[in-house]
PDB file of C-alpha atoms in Angstrom:
ATOM      1  CA  MET A  88       0.000   0.000   0.000  1.00 51.00           C
ATOM      2  CA  SER A  89       1.555   3.321  -1.107  1.00 55.00           C
ATOM      3  CA  ARG A  90       0.716   6.299   1.093  1.00 55.00           C
ATOM      4  CA  PRO A  91       1.147  10.003   0.322  1.00 52.00           C
ATOM      5  CA  GLN A  92       4.718  10.826  -0.582  1.00 65.00           C
ATOM      6  CA  GLN A  93       6.440  13.884  -1.984  1.00 78.00           C
ATOM      7  CA  PRO A  94       4.078  15.140  -4.703  1.00 88.00           C
ATOM      8  CA  LEU A  95       5.188  14.354  -8.240  1.00 93.00           C
ATOM      9  CA  ASN A  96       5.358  17.219 -10.691  1.00 94.00           C
ATOM     10  CA  GLN A  97       4.007  16.826 -14.231  1.00 93.00           C
ATOM     11  CA  GLN A  98       7.352  15.726 -15.661  1.00 95.00           C
ATOM     12  CA  GLN A  99       7.861  13.150 -12.896  1.00 95.00           C
ATOM     13  CA  GLN A 100       4.349  11.794 -13.456  1.00 95.00           C
ATOM     14  CA  GLN A 101       5.013  11.376 -17.168  1.00 95.00           C
ATOM     15  CA  GLN A 102       8.333   9.679 -16.457  1.00 96.00           C
ATOM     16  CA  LEU A 103       6.655   7.257 -14.051  1.00 97.00           C
ATOM     17  CA  VAL A 104       3.963   6.467 -16.640  1.00 97.00           C
ATOM     18  CA  TRP A 105       6.759   5.517 -19.050  1.00 97.00           C
ATOM     19  CA  GLN A 106       8.414   3.358 -16.355  1.00 97.00           C
ATOM     20  CA  ILE A 107       5.105   1.564 -15.769  1.00 97.00           C
ATOM     21  CA  GLY A 108       4.844   0.835 -19.486  1.00 97.00           C
ATOM     22  CA  HIS A 109       8.373  -0.548 -19.529  1.00 96.00           C
ATOM     23  CA  ALA A 110       7.685  -2.756 -16.500  1.00 97.00           C
ATOM     24  CA  LEU A 111       4.494  -4.076 -18.107  1.00 97.00           C
ATOM     25  CA  ALA A 112       6.149  -4.739 -21.466  1.00 96.00           C
ATOM     26  CA  THR A 113       9.403  -6.339 -20.295  1.00 94.00           C
ATOM     27  CA  PRO A 114       7.938  -9.833 -19.608  1.00 94.00           C
ATOM     28  CA  LEU A 115       5.910  -9.857 -22.844  1.00 94.00           C
ATOM     29  CA  PRO A 116       6.962 -11.675 -26.007  1.00 90.00           C
ATOM     30  CA  PRO A 117       7.944  -9.378 -28.894  1.00 90.00           C
ATOM     31  CA  GLY A 118       5.357  -8.252 -31.421  1.00 92.00           C
ATOM     32  CA  TRP A 119       2.636  -6.955 -29.100  1.00 94.00           C
ATOM     33  CA  GLN A 120       0.620  -4.051 -30.507  1.00 95.00           C
ATOM     34  CA  GLN A 121      -1.128  -2.473 -27.508  1.00 96.00           C
ATOM     35  CA  MET A 122      -1.335  -2.727 -23.714  1.00 97.00           C
ATOM     36  CA  ARG A 123      -4.280  -1.530 -21.649  1.00 95.00           C
ATOM     37  CA  VAL A 124      -3.863  -1.566 -17.875  1.00 96.00           C
ATOM     38  CA  GLU A 125      -6.641  -0.651 -15.452  1.00 95.00           C
ATOM     39  CA  TYR A 126      -5.727  -0.043 -11.803  1.00 96.00           C
ATOM     40  CA  ARG A 127      -8.392   0.239  -9.083  1.00 95.00           C
ATOM     41  CA  ALA A 128      -7.699   0.848  -5.415  1.00 96.00           C
ATOM     42  CA  ALA A 129      -9.273   1.816  -2.094  1.00 96.00           C
ATOM     43  CA  GLY A 130      -7.019   1.732   0.934  1.00 94.00           C
ATOM     44  CA  ARG A 131      -5.133  -1.573   0.849  1.00 93.00           C
ATOM     45  CA  HIS A 132      -7.545  -3.108  -1.671  1.00 95.00           C
ATOM     46  CA  VAL A 133      -5.937  -3.176  -5.129  1.00 96.00           C
ATOM     47  CA  GLU A 134      -7.148  -4.646  -8.434  1.00 95.00           C
ATOM     48  CA  VAL A 135      -5.134  -4.585 -11.664  1.00 96.00           C
ATOM     49  CA  ASP A 136      -6.245  -5.833 -15.081  1.00 95.00           C
ATOM     50  CA  LEU A 137      -3.877  -5.958 -18.052  1.00 96.00           C
ATOM     51  CA  LEU A 138      -5.042  -6.623 -21.614  1.00 95.00           C
ATOM     52  CA  VAL A 139      -2.402  -7.123 -24.296  1.00 96.00           C
ATOM     53  CA  THR A 140      -3.237  -7.019 -27.991  1.00 95.00           C
ATOM     54  CA  GLY A 141      -0.976  -9.209 -30.097  1.00 92.00           C
ATOM     55  CA  GLN A 142      -0.173  -9.274 -33.805  1.00 90.00           C
ATOM     56  CA  ASP A 143      -3.483 -11.031 -34.479  1.00 90.00           C
ATOM     57  CA  GLY A 144      -5.353  -7.973 -33.189  1.00 89.00           C
ATOM     58  CA  LEU A 145      -6.992  -9.863 -30.305  1.00 91.00           C
ATOM     59  CA  PRO A 146      -6.697  -8.533 -26.716  1.00 91.00           C
ATOM     60  CA  ARG A 147      -5.838 -11.152 -24.104  1.00 93.00           C
ATOM     61  CA  PRO A 148      -5.582 -10.884 -20.302  1.00 95.00           C
ATOM     62  CA  VAL A 149      -2.033 -11.054 -18.920  1.00 95.00           C
ATOM     63  CA  GLN A 150      -0.775 -11.067 -15.342  1.00 95.00           C
ATOM     64  CA  PRO A 151       1.020  -7.742 -14.726  1.00 96.00           C
ATOM     65  CA  SER A 152       4.452  -7.845 -13.142  1.00 95.00           C
ATOM     66  CA  PRO A 153       4.744  -7.012  -9.421  1.00 95.00           C
ATOM     67  CA  GLU A 154       7.094  -4.155 -10.349  1.00 97.00           C
ATOM     68  CA  ALA A 155       4.442  -2.573 -12.571  1.00 96.00           C
ATOM     69  CA  VAL A 156       1.792  -2.908  -9.846  1.00 96.00           C
ATOM     70  CA  GLN A 157       4.127  -1.224  -7.341  1.00 96.00           C
ATOM     71  CA  LEU A 158       4.881   1.614  -9.757  1.00 97.00           C
ATOM     72  CA  LEU A 159       1.168   2.176 -10.339  1.00 97.00           C
ATOM     73  CA  GLY A 160       0.722   2.480  -6.582  1.00 96.00           C
ATOM     74  CA  ASN A 161       3.593   4.957  -6.449  1.00 96.00           C
ATOM     75  CA  LEU A 162       1.956   7.021  -9.198  1.00 96.00           C
ATOM     76  CA  ARG A 163      -1.344   7.075  -7.301  1.00 96.00           C
ATOM     77  CA  ALA A 164       0.383   8.173  -4.092  1.00 95.00           C
ATOM     78  CA  GLY A 165       2.487  10.771  -5.909  1.00 95.00           C
ATOM     79  CA  MET A 166      -0.602  12.347  -7.469  1.00 95.00           C
ATOM     80  CA  TYR A 167      -2.258  12.912  -4.082  1.00 95.00           C
ATOM     81  CA  GLN A 168      -3.461  16.482  -3.551  1.00 93.00           C
ATOM     82  CA  PRO A 169      -3.967  17.602   0.074  1.00 91.00           C
ATOM     83  CA  GLY A 170      -7.656  17.946   0.826  1.00 90.00           C
ATOM     84  CA  ARG A 171      -8.564  16.635  -2.611  1.00 91.00           C
ATOM     85  CA  GLY A 172      -7.394  13.023  -2.353  1.00 94.00           C
ATOM     86  CA  THR A 173      -6.035  10.969  -5.222  1.00 95.00           C
ATOM     87  CA  TRP A 174      -7.516   8.928  -8.013  1.00 96.00           C
ATOM     88  CA  LEU A 175      -9.254   5.647  -7.267  1.00 96.00           C
ATOM     89  CA  SER A 176      -8.998   4.204 -10.757  1.00 95.00           C
ATOM     90  CA  ALA A 177      -6.783   4.741 -13.765  1.00 95.00           C
ATOM     91  CA  ILE A 178      -6.650   3.409 -17.309  1.00 94.00           C
ATOM     92  CA  LEU A 179      -3.344   3.621 -19.145  1.00 95.00           C
ATOM     93  CA  ILE A 180      -3.086   2.563 -22.792  1.00 95.00           C
ATOM     94  CA  TYR A 181       0.274   2.017 -24.483  1.00 97.00           C
ATOM     95  CA  GLY A 182       1.224   1.521 -28.107  1.00 95.00           C
ATOM     96  CA  SER A 183       4.382  -0.347 -29.015  1.00 90.00           C
ATOM     97  CA  ALA A 184       6.409   2.882 -28.887  1.00 89.00           C
ATOM     98  CA  THR A 185       4.227   5.491 -27.213  1.00 94.00           C
ATOM     99  CA  VAL A 186       1.692   6.260 -24.486  1.00 95.00           C
ATOM    100  CA  LEU A 187      -1.674   6.450 -26.251  1.00 94.00           C
ATOM    101  CA  SER A 188      -3.818   7.738 -23.392  1.00 92.00           C
ATOM    102  CA  THR A 189      -4.111   8.094 -19.616  1.00 94.00           C
ATOM    103  CA  ASP A 190      -7.336   8.540 -17.655  1.00 92.00           C
ATOM    104  CA  PHE A 191      -7.443   9.149 -13.891  1.00 93.00           C
ATOM    105  CA  LEU A 192     -10.741   9.242 -11.948  1.00 91.00           C
ATOM    106  CA  ALA A 193     -10.797  10.553  -8.385  1.00 90.00           C
ATOM    107  CA  ASP A 194     -14.528  10.822  -7.699  1.00 88.00           C
ATOM    108  CA  VAL A 195     -16.155   7.994  -9.658  1.00 87.00           C
ATOM    109  CA  GLU A 196     -16.558   4.599  -8.003  1.00 88.00           C
ATOM    110  CA  PRO A 197     -14.445   2.062  -9.885  1.00 90.00           C
ATOM    111  CA  PRO A 198     -16.094  -1.007 -11.445  1.00 86.00           C
ATOM    112  CA  TRP A 199     -14.692  -3.423  -8.859  1.00 91.00           C
ATOM    113  CA  ARG A 200     -14.240  -7.106  -9.580  1.00 88.00           C
ATOM    114  CA  GLN A 201     -14.992  -7.553  -5.894  1.00 89.00           C
ATOM    115  CA  ALA A 202     -16.125  -4.542  -3.874  1.00 88.00           C
ATOM    116  CA  PRO A 203     -13.736  -3.689  -1.002  1.00 92.00           C
ATOM    117  CA  PRO A 204     -15.031  -3.991   2.566  1.00 92.00           C
ATOM    118  CA  GLN A 205     -15.930  -0.850   4.491  1.00 92.00           C
ATOM    119  CA  ILE A 206     -12.490  -0.759   6.141  1.00 93.00           C
ATOM    120  CA  GLY A 207     -10.938  -0.361   2.673  1.00 94.00           C
ATOM    121  CA  PHE A 208     -12.777   2.902   2.080  1.00 94.00           C
ATOM    122  CA  GLN A 209     -12.050   4.062   5.631  1.00 94.00           C
ATOM    123  CA  ASP A 210      -8.357   3.365   5.021  1.00 94.00           C
ATOM    124  CA  GLU A 211      -8.571   5.309   1.775  1.00 95.00           C
ATOM    125  CA  LEU A 212      -9.688   8.416   3.657  1.00 94.00           C
ATOM    126  CA  ARG A 213      -7.018   7.904   6.338  1.00 93.00           C
ATOM    127  CA  PHE A 214      -4.173   7.309   3.887  1.00 94.00           C
ATOM    128  CA  PHE A 215      -5.307  10.029   1.443  1.00 95.00           C
ATOM    129  CA  PRO A 216      -7.324  12.540   3.531  1.00 94.00           C
ATOM    130  CA  ARG A 217      -9.996  14.597   1.770  1.00 92.00           C
ATOM    131  CA  ALA A 218     -11.838  17.746   2.758  1.00 91.00           C
ATOM    132  CA  GLU A 219     -15.551  17.215   3.399  1.00 88.00           C
ATOM    133  CA  GLN A 220     -16.550  18.805   0.109  1.00 86.00           C
ATOM    134  CA  SER A 221     -14.190  16.473  -1.785  1.00 88.00           C
ATOM    135  CA  ILE A 222     -15.773  13.241  -0.497  1.00 90.00           C
ATOM    136  CA  PRO A 223     -18.414  12.107  -3.011  1.00 89.00           C
ATOM    137  CA  GLN A 224     -21.633  10.761  -1.576  1.00 85.00           C
ATOM    138  CA  TRP A 225     -20.976   7.181  -2.647  1.00 88.00           C
ATOM    139  CA  LEU A 226     -17.577   7.207  -0.873  1.00 92.00           C
ATOM    140  CA  ARG A 227     -19.140   8.625   2.299  1.00 89.00           C
ATOM    141  CA  GLN A 228     -21.649   5.778   2.265  1.00 88.00           C
ATOM    142  CA  ARG A 229     -19.053   3.100   1.541  1.00 90.00           C
ATOM    143  CA  ALA A 230     -16.872   4.377   4.385  1.00 91.00           C
ATOM    144  CA  GLY A 231     -19.821   4.407   6.796  1.00 89.00           C
ATOM    145  CA  LEU A 232     -19.729   8.177   7.303  1.00 85.00           C
ATOM    146  CA  ASP A 233     -23.460   8.529   6.643  1.00 67.00           C
ATOM    147  CA  ALA A 234     -26.331   6.889   8.450  1.00 44.00           C
ATOM    148  CA  THR A 235     -27.986   6.073   5.129  1.00 45.00           C
ATOM    149  CA  PRO A 236     -27.513   2.520   3.822  1.00 45.00           C
ATOM    150  CA  SER A 237     -24.641   1.868   1.443  1.00 46.00           C
ATOM    151  CA  ALA A 238     -25.569   2.301  -2.176  1.00 49.00           C
ATOM    152  CA  GLU A 239     -25.852  -0.881  -4.174  1.00 55.00           C
ATOM    153  CA  PRO A 240     -23.326  -1.262  -6.993  1.00 57.00           C
ATOM    154  CA  SER A 241     -24.604   0.012 -10.325  1.00 65.00           C
ATOM    155  CA  VAL A 242     -26.111  -2.626 -12.599  1.00 74.00           C
ATOM    156  CA  ALA A 243     -26.365  -2.316 -16.366  1.00 83.00           C
ATOM    157  CA  THR A 244     -29.795  -2.629 -17.960  1.00 88.00           C
ATOM    158  CA  PRO A 245     -30.026  -5.759 -20.171  1.00 90.00           C
ATOM    159  CA  LEU A 246     -30.492  -5.537 -23.927  1.00 89.00           C
ATOM    160  CA  ALA A 247     -34.160  -4.874 -24.730  1.00 89.00           C
ATOM    161  CA  GLU A 248     -36.007  -7.493 -26.791  1.00 91.00           C
ATOM    162  CA  THR A 249     -39.320  -5.636 -27.019  1.00 93.00           C
ATOM    163  CA  PRO A 250     -40.193  -1.928 -27.293  1.00 91.00           C
ATOM    164  CA  GLU A 251     -41.769  -2.081 -23.827  1.00 93.00           C
ATOM    165  CA  ALA A 252     -38.468  -3.260 -22.345  1.00 93.00           C
ATOM    166  CA  LEU A 253     -36.594  -0.157 -23.485  1.00 95.00           C
ATOM    167  CA  ARG A 254     -36.086   2.324 -20.659  1.00 95.00           C
ATOM    168  CA  SER A 255     -36.513   6.104 -20.973  1.00 95.00           C
ATOM    169  CA  PRO A 256     -35.119   8.606 -18.433  1.00 95.00           C
ATOM    170  CA  ARG A 257     -36.712  11.515 -16.625  1.00 93.00           C
ATOM    171  CA  VAL A 258     -35.192  14.729 -17.939  1.00 94.00           C
ATOM    172  CA  HIS A 259     -35.859  16.472 -14.592  1.00 91.00           C
ATOM    173  CA  ASP A 260     -37.577  15.618 -11.305  1.00 87.00           C
ATOM    174  CA  GLY A 261     -40.768  17.653 -11.619  1.00 87.00           C
ATOM    175  CA  LEU A 262     -42.001  21.239 -11.855  1.00 81.00           C
ATOM    176  CA  ASP A 263     -42.339  23.966  -9.263  1.00 81.00           C
ATOM    177  CA  GLU A 264     -45.383  26.221  -8.812  1.00 79.00           C
ATOM    178  CA  SER A 265     -44.240  28.498 -11.630  1.00 79.00           C
ATOM    179  CA  GLY A 266     -43.795  25.582 -14.010  1.00 79.00           C
ATOM    180  CA  ARG A 267     -39.987  25.641 -13.918  1.00 86.00           C
ATOM    181  CA  PRO A 268     -38.150  22.289 -13.758  1.00 90.00           C
ATOM    182  CA  VAL A 269     -36.942  20.959 -10.408  1.00 89.00           C
ATOM    183  CA  VAL A 270     -33.811  18.816 -10.081  1.00 89.00           C
ATOM    184  CA  ASN A 271     -32.684  16.898  -6.982  1.00 88.00           C
ATOM    185  CA  ARG A 272     -29.568  15.081  -8.175  1.00 88.00           C
ATOM    186  CA  GLU A 273     -25.917  14.949  -7.165  1.00 85.00           C
ATOM    187  CA  PRO A 274     -23.780  16.950  -9.625  1.00 86.00           C
ATOM    188  CA  LEU A 275     -21.111  15.052 -11.533  1.00 86.00           C
ATOM    189  CA  SER A 276     -17.402  15.717 -11.273  1.00 80.00           C
ATOM    190  CA  PRO A 277     -15.910  17.354 -14.390  1.00 80.00           C
ATOM    191  CA  ALA A 278     -14.136  14.119 -15.346  1.00 77.00           C
ATOM    192  CA  GLU A 279     -17.256  11.970 -15.051  1.00 85.00           C
ATOM    193  CA  ARG A 280     -19.372  14.634 -16.757  1.00 88.00           C
ATOM    194  CA  ASP A 281     -17.154  14.433 -19.836  1.00 89.00           C
ATOM    195  CA  ARG A 282     -17.351  10.634 -19.944  1.00 89.00           C
ATOM    196  CA  VAL A 283     -21.133  10.612 -19.559  1.00 94.00           C
ATOM    197  CA  LEU A 284     -21.487  13.214 -22.323  1.00 95.00           C
ATOM    198  CA  GLU A 285     -19.288  11.119 -24.579  1.00 94.00           C
ATOM    199  CA  TYR A 286     -21.595   8.153 -23.971  1.00 96.00           C
ATOM    200  CA  LEU A 287     -24.816  10.104 -24.491  1.00 97.00           C
ATOM    201  CA  ASP A 288     -23.567  11.882 -27.618  1.00 96.00           C
ATOM    202  CA  GLY A 289     -21.973   8.753 -29.050  1.00 96.00           C
ATOM    203  CA  ALA A 290     -25.183   6.714 -29.272  1.00 96.00           C
ATOM    204  CA  PRO A 291     -26.841   6.675 -32.707  1.00 96.00           C
ATOM    205  CA  VAL A 292     -29.696   9.069 -33.455  1.00 96.00           C
ATOM    206  CA  VAL A 293     -32.893   7.169 -34.303  1.00 95.00           C
ATOM    207  CA  LEU A 294     -35.296  10.113 -34.663  1.00 94.00           C
ATOM    208  CA  ALA A 295     -34.512  13.767 -35.304  1.00 93.00           C
ATOM    209  CA  SER A 296     -36.129  17.085 -36.157  1.00 91.00           C
ATOM    210  CA  ARG A 297     -34.567  20.099 -37.875  1.00 90.00           C
ATOM    211  CA  THR A 298     -36.022  22.403 -35.232  1.00 92.00           C
ATOM    212  CA  TYR A 299     -35.002  23.017 -31.618  1.00 94.00           C
ATOM    213  CA  ASP A 300     -36.921  23.245 -28.369  1.00 94.00           C
ATOM    214  CA  ALA A 301     -36.809  25.998 -25.758  1.00 93.00           C
ATOM    215  CA  ASP A 302     -34.440  25.714 -22.791  1.00 93.00           C
ATOM    216  CA  ALA A 303     -36.681  24.869 -19.818  1.00 92.00           C
ATOM    217  CA  PHE A 304     -34.045  26.177 -17.351  1.00 92.00           C
ATOM    218  CA  ASP A 305     -33.452  29.400 -19.306  1.00 92.00           C
ATOM    219  CA  PRO A 306     -36.601  30.189 -21.333  1.00 90.00           C
ATOM    220  CA  ASP A 307     -35.213  33.547 -22.518  1.00 90.00           C
ATOM    221  CA  ARG A 308     -32.418  31.780 -24.319  1.00 91.00           C
ATOM    222  CA  GLU A 309     -32.551  31.072 -28.045  1.00 93.00           C
ATOM    223  CA  PRO A 310     -34.140  27.605 -28.563  1.00 93.00           C
ATOM    224  CA  LEU A 311     -31.191  25.212 -28.807  1.00 93.00           C
ATOM    225  CA  VAL A 312     -32.402  21.976 -27.195  1.00 94.00           C
ATOM    226  CA  PRO A 313     -32.051  19.222 -29.832  1.00 94.00           C
ATOM    227  CA  LEU A 314     -35.305  17.495 -30.741  1.00 95.00           C
ATOM    228  CA  ASN A 315     -33.829  14.065 -31.326  1.00 96.00           C
ATOM    229  CA  PHE A 316     -33.636  10.641 -29.701  1.00 97.00           C
ATOM    230  CA  ARG A 317     -30.683   8.296 -29.288  1.00 97.00           C
ATOM    231  CA  THR A 318     -30.462   4.701 -28.077  1.00 97.00           C
ATOM    232  CA  ASP A 319     -27.928   2.196 -26.793  1.00 97.00           C
ATOM    233  CA  GLY A 320     -30.314  -0.736 -27.200  1.00 95.00           C
ATOM    234  CA  ARG A 321     -31.236  -0.674 -23.509  1.00 96.00           C
ATOM    235  CA  TRP A 322     -32.363   2.915 -23.063  1.00 96.00           C
ATOM    236  CA  TYR A 323     -33.506   5.674 -25.390  1.00 97.00           C
ATOM    237  CA  TRP A 324     -33.213   9.317 -24.423  1.00 97.00           C
ATOM    238  CA  PRO A 325     -34.044  12.743 -25.856  1.00 96.00           C
ATOM    239  CA  GLY A 326     -31.358  15.215 -26.854  1.00 96.00           C
ATOM    240  CA  ALA A 327     -32.360  17.301 -23.849  1.00 96.00           C
ATOM    241  CA  VAL A 328     -30.534  14.887 -21.509  1.00 97.00           C
ATOM    242  CA  ALA A 329     -27.073  15.674 -22.901  1.00 97.00           C
ATOM    243  CA  TYR A 330     -27.974  19.324 -23.519  1.00 96.00           C
ATOM    244  CA  TYR A 331     -28.958  20.020 -19.907  1.00 96.00           C
ATOM    245  CA  LEU A 332     -25.904  18.182 -18.605  1.00 96.00           C
ATOM    246  CA  ARG A 333     -23.647  20.202 -20.875  1.00 95.00           C
ATOM    247  CA  GLU A 334     -25.331  23.592 -20.387  1.00 95.00           C
ATOM    248  CA  HIS A 335     -26.700  23.423 -16.823  1.00 94.00           C
ATOM    249  CA  ASP A 336     -24.799  20.552 -15.134  1.00 93.00           C
ATOM    250  CA  VAL A 337     -28.028  18.579 -14.724  1.00 95.00           C
ATOM    251  CA  ALA A 338     -27.005  14.954 -14.206  1.00 94.00           C
ATOM    252  CA  PRO A 339     -29.005  12.318 -16.100  1.00 95.00           C
ATOM    253  CA  ASP A 340     -31.741  10.282 -14.443  1.00 94.00           C
ATOM    254  CA  PRO A 341     -29.954   8.339 -11.644  1.00 91.00           C
ATOM    255  CA  GLU A 342     -31.003   4.985 -13.121  1.00 92.00           C
ATOM    256  CA  LEU A 343     -29.615   5.861 -16.556  1.00 95.00           C
ATOM    257  CA  LEU A 344     -26.464   7.193 -14.897  1.00 93.00           C
ATOM    258  CA  GLY A 345     -26.064   3.946 -12.945  1.00 91.00           C
ATOM    259  CA  HIS A 346     -26.469   2.003 -16.183  1.00 93.00           C
ATOM    260  CA  ILE A 347     -23.741   4.058 -17.893  1.00 93.00           C
ATOM    261  CA  ARG A 348     -21.415   3.640 -14.918  1.00 88.00           C
ATOM    262  CA  ALA A 349     -21.994  -0.119 -14.853  1.00 87.00           C
ATOM    263  CA  LEU A 350     -20.952  -0.261 -18.519  1.00 86.00           C
ATOM    264  CA  ARG A 351     -17.775   1.632 -17.595  1.00 80.00           C
ATOM    265  CA  PHE A 352     -18.869   4.476 -19.880  1.00 88.00           C
ATOM    266  CA  THR A 353     -18.382   2.194 -22.894  1.00 89.00           C
ATOM    267  CA  LEU A 354     -21.182   2.367 -25.442  1.00 92.00           C
ATOM    268  CA  PRO A 355     -22.297  -1.106 -26.618  1.00 92.00           C
ATOM    269  CA  GLU A 356     -22.638  -1.860 -30.304  1.00 92.00           C
ATOM    270  CA  VAL A 357     -26.066  -0.781 -31.563  1.00 94.00           C
ATOM    271  CA  GLY A 358     -27.335  -2.613 -34.645  1.00 94.00           C
ATOM    272  CA  GLU A 359     -30.262  -1.958 -36.928  1.00 95.00           C
ATOM    273  CA  PRO A 360     -32.668  -4.175 -34.908  1.00 94.00           C
ATOM    274  CA  GLU A 361     -31.972  -2.126 -31.760  1.00 95.00           C
ATOM    275  CA  ARG A 362     -32.536   1.130 -33.656  1.00 95.00           C
ATOM    276  CA  GLU A 363     -35.834  -0.083 -35.097  1.00 95.00           C
ATOM    277  CA  LEU A 364     -36.956  -1.203 -31.646  1.00 94.00           C
ATOM    278  CA  ALA A 365     -36.251   2.280 -30.282  1.00 95.00           C
ATOM    279  CA  VAL A 366     -38.242   3.950 -33.070  1.00 95.00           C
ATOM    280  CA  THR A 367     -41.178   1.691 -32.275  1.00 95.00           C
ATOM    281  CA  ALA A 368     -40.918   2.482 -28.547  1.00 94.00           C
ATOM    282  CA  ILE A 369     -40.807   6.243 -29.217  1.00 93.00           C
ATOM    283  CA  THR A 370     -43.504   6.505 -31.869  1.00 91.00           C
ATOM    284  CA  GLY A 371     -45.668   3.478 -31.148  1.00 84.00           C
ATOM    285  CA  GLN A 372     -45.258   2.557 -34.822  1.00 76.00           C
ATOM    286  CA  PRO A 373     -42.752   0.138 -36.429  1.00 67.00           C
ATOM    287  CA  SER A 374     -39.938   1.893 -38.306  1.00 58.00           C
ATOM    288  CA  THR A 375     -40.133   1.871 -42.089  1.00 55.00           C
TER     289      THR A 375
END
């Protein structure tokens, strides 16, 4: 377990990322094309998954070297920010001669293989202390800081086989006396907001209009809310969902958000049958 150490500057972080790549690659046979390592931790609980893509283009799981796991822990500790904490999960992707991407998430619950016990989250807050405002609600619950029951892990919605099985989110939580929308949802961190927007905007459009709707949160604004629908084969949602997240930081319906988190923000493949099913669910008529 790596605890806070002397903070690493940007150059030192980049150097350590390269060292991690070298430690991961050293035991591998020559000819690999890509490595993707995902590191998840809370306190002393650590999970590491390494996928290596060979010359055949197929990714295969590989046991990471102990040295690489230790270096990943050092990187996590070195990126600790007083009062802010450090990241709980990271995804590093390497090409054969370069670092392709790095993604560090400090406020989003990782997709655990096996959820850590409560003491793991308590240790996380002892080893990497956070100010009250930097402890997300789910982490407070997992660490037993709130009297409310621990949140259940997010579960992805299964692929719909009928139009009735497709889910549709609430854009907001109701209206006040003046008819303005009311929202009672936890705001997303900037990092998670970007990943959720990428998911919402990446799904295929199944119905669209050339016109735009008025902004319910800012009626005096020029109408810019997209009048379209997208689907991932499990849910379908109006363009307003991504618009209000982008423009007003309104998080999606908690159930849709849990679904996206459970899928690790990775959009499933959506074929023509799934698109036609969504059109039928939206319009009540089969697509033509």
